């Protein structure tokens, strides 16, 4: 209270100058000319600046207590002008302290107008860059007070001005943040204690419902997602008229300024806020908005941290309401795609956590302790979606990783050993796999279908749960389909003209041919059994799914499937199978549809004719459910009134085809004939499938796909790269038929010339008679098996005993047409494939992403 | 140049509707607000009181009792010099929640914070559900520094409550101040030549100042 008696003439000059800025009349404003004099004095006498500040604040405090707002305003204005004018003055630090004291006094006044004034002045201050650091300055009170203003209550002190107060609070908080981050000595703004006030204050305003309605909508908030908005400091007052808009901006600014080290302190209050305000409850639009804003604002390399925090939060919420967990999972799935590629090394750990949550949820649902099963299911769905979105955001090779990983988590596929809950988990994980698979775009089959992955899929296609079997077929669809044909093939009908289906067919690559050569046996075997297992209750779906897989295989690679078709036909005829007639017919139809499709695709007129003939014979016989032409428009048979009458007269109660109805069946020999006529080697068509419903493994008789596919070199546990097989059409691809020239020797029908064997194949059916003779010969499975083994042995010994160069040379001399350099290139690709197959095909213990050698084409 | 000796932060907590806001209003503005709506987040009031010859400034942070504001309210516990836990004597549930509040205080407030228990609305007479004895016992068992029954409606014990807070805090602070002075004097006497210890004490003093906002 010193110096209040200031009317003495000996008053110092600075005081007189300060006094002169106040007008005589209490209602008038600042006297600008005198203010200029004061400013000039302050600049030219920096040592007096602190005194000027002290004196002005003292007058301000006095006016405040006497409730003279105009005078108060003058003091504040003067202080602000001096602050700006003297920003490089050596006594600025001391002056700033006075300035802050003034602001604090105003904020303590319990007067909304004064608080506004204080906030504006504080914002002015926060824009000034101080040259010397302020060691002892504390912003605690300002943070406390501005946070309180952010919660201004319309029904209490603030009345209708509560929005103004809240905006002021937000601007004040933003000022504190600006001030602290520009001042290196002030990292403490990021301390938990401050963030615990700042963050909820911002979020509270962001979540406030609009006047119009309840619930959160981001419609009123200007969008700045994507466009990396440089909102820093470039604030325009008119944009920030409402607390909601302003708080959105504050949030982004805060997040943008947070370093990695301070992220935890910022994210944790966000999570806590969502919990307390029940903002996870679906639809969690507010939480999504906030987290998207966060991901867009923070440095992208820190995105994974936010995701990890969300997952940790999910961990801590594992016993909470399903709705909360659904909400968190939904938020996760809506931000992972933005965080996307920046996740990098933590990919698998994040994915693993999600899978773990899925397992936990499955266990919980099965435990019987779960009160709300539908909600739990929704939660699982949300998690699966999150994983799908997650996969979507990643580069393809990481998707493969994720699929391997998922497969590795699928519990015991051996049905005898499986536990109760396993089947359900299987179900959920296959769904997850399907989700991830749909996001993957296959480039090379071998990249995605590694040995163990394919093996697992093949097992999954045949498990007890029909839903899993169906989903597995769908996984095959999405992974095989590289030309978006699947949509046209899911319910493939009998197409008179296949070009109507609008398929995209492209020449298949070498790598794929090699892959198919190696695996087609397993795949077709699986398809055969999948049809046998097809669920009678949902026949069409299951049969169509298999048909779709077949069609895609045909388009994408091959026609070994002819053999499968014949086997399927045989299956449908087999009286030992406990099938309904409907199922038998369904299979017959499927075979017809498939043969029709592939015959047209390989543009084989005689085959097309055969198919059409059989189909129209069936239509005329009128067995219910076997007339494929019924649904075909423009069919000549439909115009024929006889066909419908024939239906009644001749069917005579027959409900399916028997072995005797030769005209109604596709004849293997005729098909072989047609194929051969177009230059394809059809010998293998007559190698029957060994069909054993009781187990997957066969015992060396009949079909030898297990033995003749990967030749296993037991000495070093590695697969020999030959993949040589008995003569067949398995590797004849539709695509290849485009540039097909009718071969005269078997050499040209082989793809892997470099490893071709000097031994002649078992059968070289060059004439129909040869073929017939072979087909009619009694089939001795044991003998066949023996032969196969012999052949395998000879291949192995050839490979083991002859060195590489020699083999190349031998082969070269055998086949003049083959180009050595090409062969070597192919070999390298193949070896690359092998390495990779060995390396990633270990779903049980997935490797670190970086240890995996990826072939160049995987990128 | 400041016109007060000490500044203290007082935080009021307790279930919604027990009368925290009314107590603060009654004390700071002398009114019992009619048709008061629930507090949002936190509210802030300031009042200067006299303890002996010293002017003491009380920063009063009135918190919302609702669960959803728990995170913002908890953040104010930390820097509080005193926490006033309020229940409604005519509302047993508000008393039953005290252990929960106590837990919050334990986890978020300074360990040496001044804890005061207040049973409000004693004017309600017949409607009382929590006898004074029970409240006092609770405060003893749980080591509250002070227990008091008040009424914001008829002003019973309202001024006394805040006077007690101010007095106790001032006395504590004076004690600490004396100790620091003593310590500093000792330090200066014993080792005036070496700079080390003095620096340490300066630091202690700075910390003290920053935490108590002592101004003179
Ligand atoms: N009878 C009576 N009613 C009170 C008293 N204090 C507060 N109330 C009433 O209790 C209700 C809640 O008061 P309020 O201060 O908003 O409670 P807060 O939520 O703890 O801040 C209001 O309707 C007040 O009128 C009191 O001392 N006596
Ligand atoms: Mg209240």
PDB file of N, CA, C and O in Angstrom, chain A residues 696-735:
ATOM      1  N   UNK A 696      -7.729 -88.596 -43.974  1.00  0.00           N
ATOM      2  CA  UNK A 696      -7.203 -87.839 -45.079  1.00  0.00           C
ATOM      3  C   UNK A 696      -6.087 -88.604 -45.780  1.00  0.00           C
ATOM      4  O   UNK A 696      -5.944 -88.575 -46.978  1.00  0.00           O
ATOM      5  N   UNK A 697      -5.313 -89.295 -44.981  1.00  0.00           N
ATOM      6  CA  UNK A 697      -4.173 -89.990 -45.554  1.00  0.00           C
ATOM      7  C   UNK A 697      -4.632 -91.257 -46.273  1.00  0.00           C
ATOM      8  O   UNK A 697      -5.468 -91.996 -45.770  1.00  0.00           O
ATOM      9  N   UNK A 698      -4.102 -91.484 -47.419  1.00  0.00           N
ATOM     10  CA  UNK A 698      -4.351 -92.781 -48.013  1.00  0.00           C
ATOM     11  C   UNK A 698      -3.077 -93.600 -47.908  1.00  0.00           C
ATOM     12  O   UNK A 698      -1.998 -93.080 -47.604  1.00  0.00           O
ATOM     13  N   UNK A 699      -3.221 -94.875 -48.130  1.00  0.00           N
ATOM     14  CA  UNK A 699      -2.063 -95.700 -47.839  1.00  0.00           C
ATOM     15  C   UNK A 699      -1.337 -96.157 -49.093  1.00  0.00           C
ATOM     16  O   UNK A 699      -1.118 -97.338 -49.326  1.00  0.00           O
ATOM     17  N   UNK A 700      -1.030 -95.257 -49.882  1.00  0.00           N
ATOM     18  CA  UNK A 700      -0.148 -95.565 -50.995  1.00  0.00           C
ATOM     19  C   UNK A 700      -0.837 -96.246 -52.165  1.00  0.00           C
ATOM     20  O   UNK A 700      -0.206 -96.703 -53.091  1.00  0.00           O
ATOM     21  N   UNK A 701      -2.121 -96.339 -52.128  1.00  0.00           N
ATOM     22  CA  UNK A 701      -2.805 -96.956 -53.252  1.00  0.00           C
ATOM     23  C   UNK A 701      -3.580 -95.884 -54.006  1.00  0.00           C
ATOM     24  O   UNK A 701      -3.900 -94.846 -53.476  1.00  0.00           O
ATOM     25  N   UNK A 702      -3.920 -96.219 -55.224  1.00  0.00           N
ATOM     26  CA  UNK A 702      -4.742 -95.301 -56.008  1.00  0.00           C
ATOM     27  C   UNK A 702      -4.044 -93.972 -56.223  1.00  0.00           C
ATOM     28  O   UNK A 702      -2.907 -93.916 -56.644  1.00  0.00           O
ATOM     29  N   UNK A 703      -4.728 -92.961 -55.897  1.00  0.00           N
ATOM     30  CA  UNK A 703      -4.192 -91.639 -56.156  1.00  0.00           C
ATOM     31  C   UNK A 703      -2.957 -91.385 -55.305  1.00  0.00           C
ATOM     32  O   UNK A 703      -2.937 -91.637 -54.118  1.00  0.00           O
ATOM     33  N   UNK A 704      -1.990 -90.868 -55.956  1.00  0.00           N
ATOM     34  CA  UNK A 704      -0.709 -90.749 -55.284  1.00  0.00           C
ATOM     35  C   UNK A 704      -0.319 -89.306 -55.025  1.00  0.00           C
ATOM     36  O   UNK A 704       0.855 -88.984 -54.934  1.00  0.00           O
ATOM     37  N   UNK A 705      -1.272 -88.491 -54.870  1.00  0.00           N
ATOM     38  CA  UNK A 705      -0.903 -87.086 -54.811  1.00  0.00           C
ATOM     39  C   UNK A 705       0.039 -86.753 -53.667  1.00  0.00           C
ATOM     40  O   UNK A 705       0.846 -85.870 -53.752  1.00  0.00           O
ATOM     41  N   UNK A 706      -0.087 -87.560 -52.629  1.00  0.00           N
ATOM     42  CA  UNK A 706       0.794 -87.219 -51.516  1.00  0.00           C
ATOM     43  C   UNK A 706       2.236 -87.604 -51.787  1.00  0.00           C
ATOM     44  O   UNK A 706       3.153 -86.956 -51.338  1.00  0.00           O
ATOM     45  N   UNK A 707       2.358 -88.693 -52.483  1.00  0.00           N
ATOM     46  CA  UNK A 707       3.727 -89.137 -52.733  1.00  0.00           C
ATOM     47  C   UNK A 707       4.336 -88.480 -53.948  1.00  0.00           C
ATOM     48  O   UNK A 707       5.521 -88.275 -54.009  1.00  0.00           O
ATOM     49  N   UNK A 708       3.500 -88.187 -54.883  1.00  0.00           N
ATOM     50  CA  UNK A 708       4.105 -87.695 -56.098  1.00  0.00           C
ATOM     51  C   UNK A 708       4.257 -86.187 -56.132  1.00  0.00           C
ATOM     52  O   UNK A 708       4.894 -85.645 -56.996  1.00  0.00           O
ATOM     53  N   UNK A 709       3.680 -85.519 -55.200  1.00  0.00           N
ATOM     54  CA  UNK A 709       3.887 -84.079 -55.214  1.00  0.00           C
ATOM     55  C   UNK A 709       5.248 -83.679 -54.659  1.00  0.00           C
ATOM     56  O   UNK A 709       6.231 -83.840 -55.341  1.00  0.00           O
ATOM     57  N   UNK A 710       5.345 -83.183 -53.479  1.00  0.00           N
ATOM     58  CA  UNK A 710       6.705 -82.768 -53.130  1.00  0.00           C
ATOM     59  C   UNK A 710       7.557 -83.993 -52.857  1.00  0.00           C
ATOM     60  O   UNK A 710       7.221 -84.789 -51.983  1.00  0.00           O
ATOM     61  N   UNK A 711       8.586 -84.121 -53.604  1.00  0.00           N
ATOM     62  CA  UNK A 711       9.476 -85.240 -53.348  1.00  0.00           C
ATOM     63  C   UNK A 711      10.305 -84.905 -52.141  1.00  0.00           C
ATOM     64  O   UNK A 711      10.983 -83.894 -52.097  1.00  0.00           O
ATOM     65  N   UNK A 712      10.222 -85.737 -51.196  1.00  0.00           N
ATOM     66  CA  UNK A 712      10.837 -85.385 -49.937  1.00  0.00           C
ATOM     67  C   UNK A 712      12.177 -86.075 -49.801  1.00  0.00           C
ATOM     68  O   UNK A 712      12.285 -87.285 -49.842  1.00  0.00           O
ATOM     69  N   UNK A 713      13.145 -85.280 -49.659  1.00  0.00           N
ATOM     70  CA  UNK A 713      14.478 -85.831 -49.523  1.00  0.00           C
ATOM     71  C   UNK A 713      14.783 -85.994 -48.043  1.00  0.00           C
ATOM     72  O   UNK A 713      15.013 -85.034 -47.331  1.00  0.00           O
ATOM     73  N   UNK A 714      14.759 -87.228 -47.621  1.00  0.00           N
ATOM     74  CA  UNK A 714      14.859 -87.455 -46.182  1.00  0.00           C
ATOM     75  C   UNK A 714      16.266 -87.195 -45.655  1.00  0.00           C
ATOM     76  O   UNK A 714      16.457 -87.034 -44.466  1.00  0.00           O
ATOM     77  N   UNK A 715      17.234 -87.131 -46.526  1.00  0.00           N
ATOM     78  CA  UNK A 715      18.590 -86.979 -46.003  1.00  0.00           C
ATOM     79  C   UNK A 715      18.815 -85.630 -45.355  1.00  0.00           C
ATOM     80  O   UNK A 715      19.425 -85.535 -44.305  1.00  0.00           O
ATOM     81  N   UNK A 716      18.321 -84.592 -45.960  1.00  0.00           N
ATOM     82  CA  UNK A 716      18.539 -83.298 -45.313  1.00  0.00           C
ATOM     83  C   UNK A 716      17.238 -82.588 -44.965  1.00  0.00           C
ATOM     84  O   UNK A 716      17.231 -81.430 -44.607  1.00  0.00           O
ATOM     85  N   UNK A 717      16.173 -83.328 -45.053  1.00  0.00           N
ATOM     86  CA  UNK A 717      14.902 -82.762 -44.623  1.00  0.00           C
ATOM     87  C   UNK A 717      14.381 -81.662 -45.516  1.00  0.00           C
ATOM     88  O   UNK A 717      13.474 -80.942 -45.158  1.00  0.00           O
ATOM     89  N   UNK A 718      14.966 -81.542 -46.659  1.00  0.00           N
ATOM     90  CA  UNK A 718      14.488 -80.477 -47.537  1.00  0.00           C
ATOM     91  C   UNK A 718      13.737 -81.061 -48.714  1.00  0.00           C
ATOM     92  O   UNK A 718      14.037 -82.140 -49.196  1.00  0.00           O
ATOM     93  N   UNK A 719      12.836 -80.272 -49.168  1.00  0.00           N
ATOM     94  CA  UNK A 719      12.120 -80.738 -50.328  1.00  0.00           C
ATOM     95  C   UNK A 719      12.990 -80.591 -51.549  1.00  0.00           C
ATOM     96  O   UNK A 719      13.653 -79.573 -51.721  1.00  0.00           O
ATOM     97  N   UNK A 720      13.003 -81.604 -52.330  1.00  0.00           N
ATOM     98  CA  UNK A 720      13.743 -81.442 -53.573  1.00  0.00           C
ATOM     99  C   UNK A 720      12.905 -80.567 -54.477  1.00  0.00           C
ATOM    100  O   UNK A 720      11.680 -80.635 -54.462  1.00  0.00           O
ATOM    101  N   UNK A 721      13.518 -79.727 -55.177  1.00  0.00           N
ATOM    102  CA  UNK A 721      12.749 -78.754 -55.942  1.00  0.00           C
ATOM    103  C   UNK A 721      12.117 -79.301 -57.215  1.00  0.00           C
ATOM    104  O   UNK A 721      11.552 -78.548 -57.972  1.00  0.00           O
ATOM    105  N   UNK A 722      12.205 -80.562 -57.408  1.00  0.00           N
ATOM    106  CA  UNK A 722      11.734 -81.053 -58.691  1.00  0.00           C
ATOM    107  C   UNK A 722      10.227 -80.997 -58.842  1.00  0.00           C
ATOM    108  O   UNK A 722       9.699 -80.393 -59.749  1.00  0.00           O
ATOM    109  N   UNK A 723       9.523 -81.567 -57.900  1.00  0.00           N
ATOM    110  CA  UNK A 723       8.076 -81.569 -58.013  1.00  0.00           C
ATOM    111  C   UNK A 723       7.622 -82.357 -59.208  1.00  0.00           C
ATOM    112  O   UNK A 723       6.524 -82.176 -59.731  1.00  0.00           O
ATOM    113  N   UNK A 724       8.429 -83.241 -59.641  1.00  0.00           N
ATOM    114  CA  UNK A 724       8.090 -84.001 -60.828  1.00  0.00           C
ATOM    115  C   UNK A 724       6.935 -84.930 -60.529  1.00  0.00           C
ATOM    116  O   UNK A 724       6.843 -85.538 -59.476  1.00  0.00           O
ATOM    117  N   UNK A 725       6.109 -85.059 -61.480  1.00  0.00           N
ATOM    118  CA  UNK A 725       4.964 -85.935 -61.267  1.00  0.00           C
ATOM    119  C   UNK A 725       4.763 -86.826 -62.458  1.00  0.00           C
ATOM    120  O   UNK A 725       5.326 -86.626 -63.518  1.00  0.00           O
ATOM    121  N   UNK A 726       3.919 -87.784 -62.242  1.00  0.00           N
ATOM    122  CA  UNK A 726       3.575 -88.645 -63.354  1.00  0.00           C
ATOM    123  C   UNK A 726       2.888 -87.818 -64.420  1.00  0.00           C
ATOM    124  O   UNK A 726       2.363 -86.746 -64.155  1.00  0.00           O
ATOM    125  N   UNK A 727       2.892 -88.370 -65.568  1.00  0.00           N
ATOM    126  CA  UNK A 727       2.342 -87.627 -66.678  1.00  0.00           C
ATOM    127  C   UNK A 727       0.883 -87.295 -66.417  1.00  0.00           C
ATOM    128  O   UNK A 727       0.125 -88.109 -65.934  1.00  0.00           O
ATOM    129  N   UNK A 728       0.501 -86.130 -66.712  1.00  0.00           N
ATOM    130  CA  UNK A 728      -0.896 -85.766 -66.495  1.00  0.00           C
ATOM    131  C   UNK A 728      -1.185 -84.438 -67.114  1.00  0.00           C
ATOM    132  O   UNK A 728      -0.319 -83.811 -67.737  1.00  0.00           O
ATOM    133  N   UNK A 729      -2.383 -84.040 -66.924  1.00  0.00           N
ATOM    134  CA  UNK A 729      -2.757 -82.751 -67.488  1.00  0.00           C
ATOM    135  C   UNK A 729      -2.796 -81.709 -66.388  1.00  0.00           C
ATOM    136  O   UNK A 729      -3.265 -80.620 -66.575  1.00  0.00           O
ATOM    137  N   UNK A 730      -2.289 -82.127 -65.268  1.00  0.00           N
ATOM    138  CA  UNK A 730      -2.442 -81.259 -64.103  1.00  0.00           C
ATOM    139  C   UNK A 730      -1.845 -79.886 -64.287  1.00  0.00           C
ATOM    140  O   UNK A 730      -2.281 -78.923 -63.700  1.00  0.00           O
ATOM    141  N   UNK A 731      -0.800 -79.821 -65.083  1.00  0.00           N
ATOM    142  CA  UNK A 731      -0.175 -78.515 -65.182  1.00  0.00           C
ATOM    143  C   UNK A 731      -0.524 -77.809 -66.480  1.00  0.00           C
ATOM    144  O   UNK A 731       0.097 -76.847 -66.862  1.00  0.00           O
ATOM    145  N   UNK A 732      -1.494 -78.327 -67.137  1.00  0.00           N
ATOM    146  CA  UNK A 732      -1.920 -77.649 -68.351  1.00  0.00           C
ATOM    147  C   UNK A 732      -2.892 -76.567 -67.935  1.00  0.00           C
ATOM    148  O   UNK A 732      -3.934 -76.847 -67.380  1.00  0.00           O
ATOM    149  N   UNK A 733      -2.523 -75.363 -68.150  1.00  0.00           N
ATOM    150  CA  UNK A 733      -3.423 -74.322 -67.677  1.00  0.00           C
ATOM    151  C   UNK A 733      -4.267 -73.814 -68.826  1.00  0.00           C
ATOM    152  O   UNK A 733      -3.891 -73.882 -69.986  1.00  0.00           O
ATOM    153  N   UNK A 734      -5.391 -73.335 -68.458  1.00  0.00           N
ATOM    154  CA  UNK A 734      -6.277 -72.760 -69.447  1.00  0.00           C
ATOM    155  C   UNK A 734      -5.568 -71.630 -70.157  1.00  0.00           C
ATOM    156  O   UNK A 734      -5.619 -71.470 -71.356  1.00  0.00           O
ATOM    157  N   UNK A 735      -4.862 -70.883 -69.329  1.00  0.00           N
ATOM    158  CA  UNK A 735      -4.212 -69.706 -69.861  1.00  0.00           C
ATOM    159  C   UNK A 735      -3.159 -70.099 -70.890  1.00  0.00           C
ATOM    160  O   UNK A 735      -2.947 -69.428 -71.867  1.00  0.00           O
TER     161      UNK A 735
END
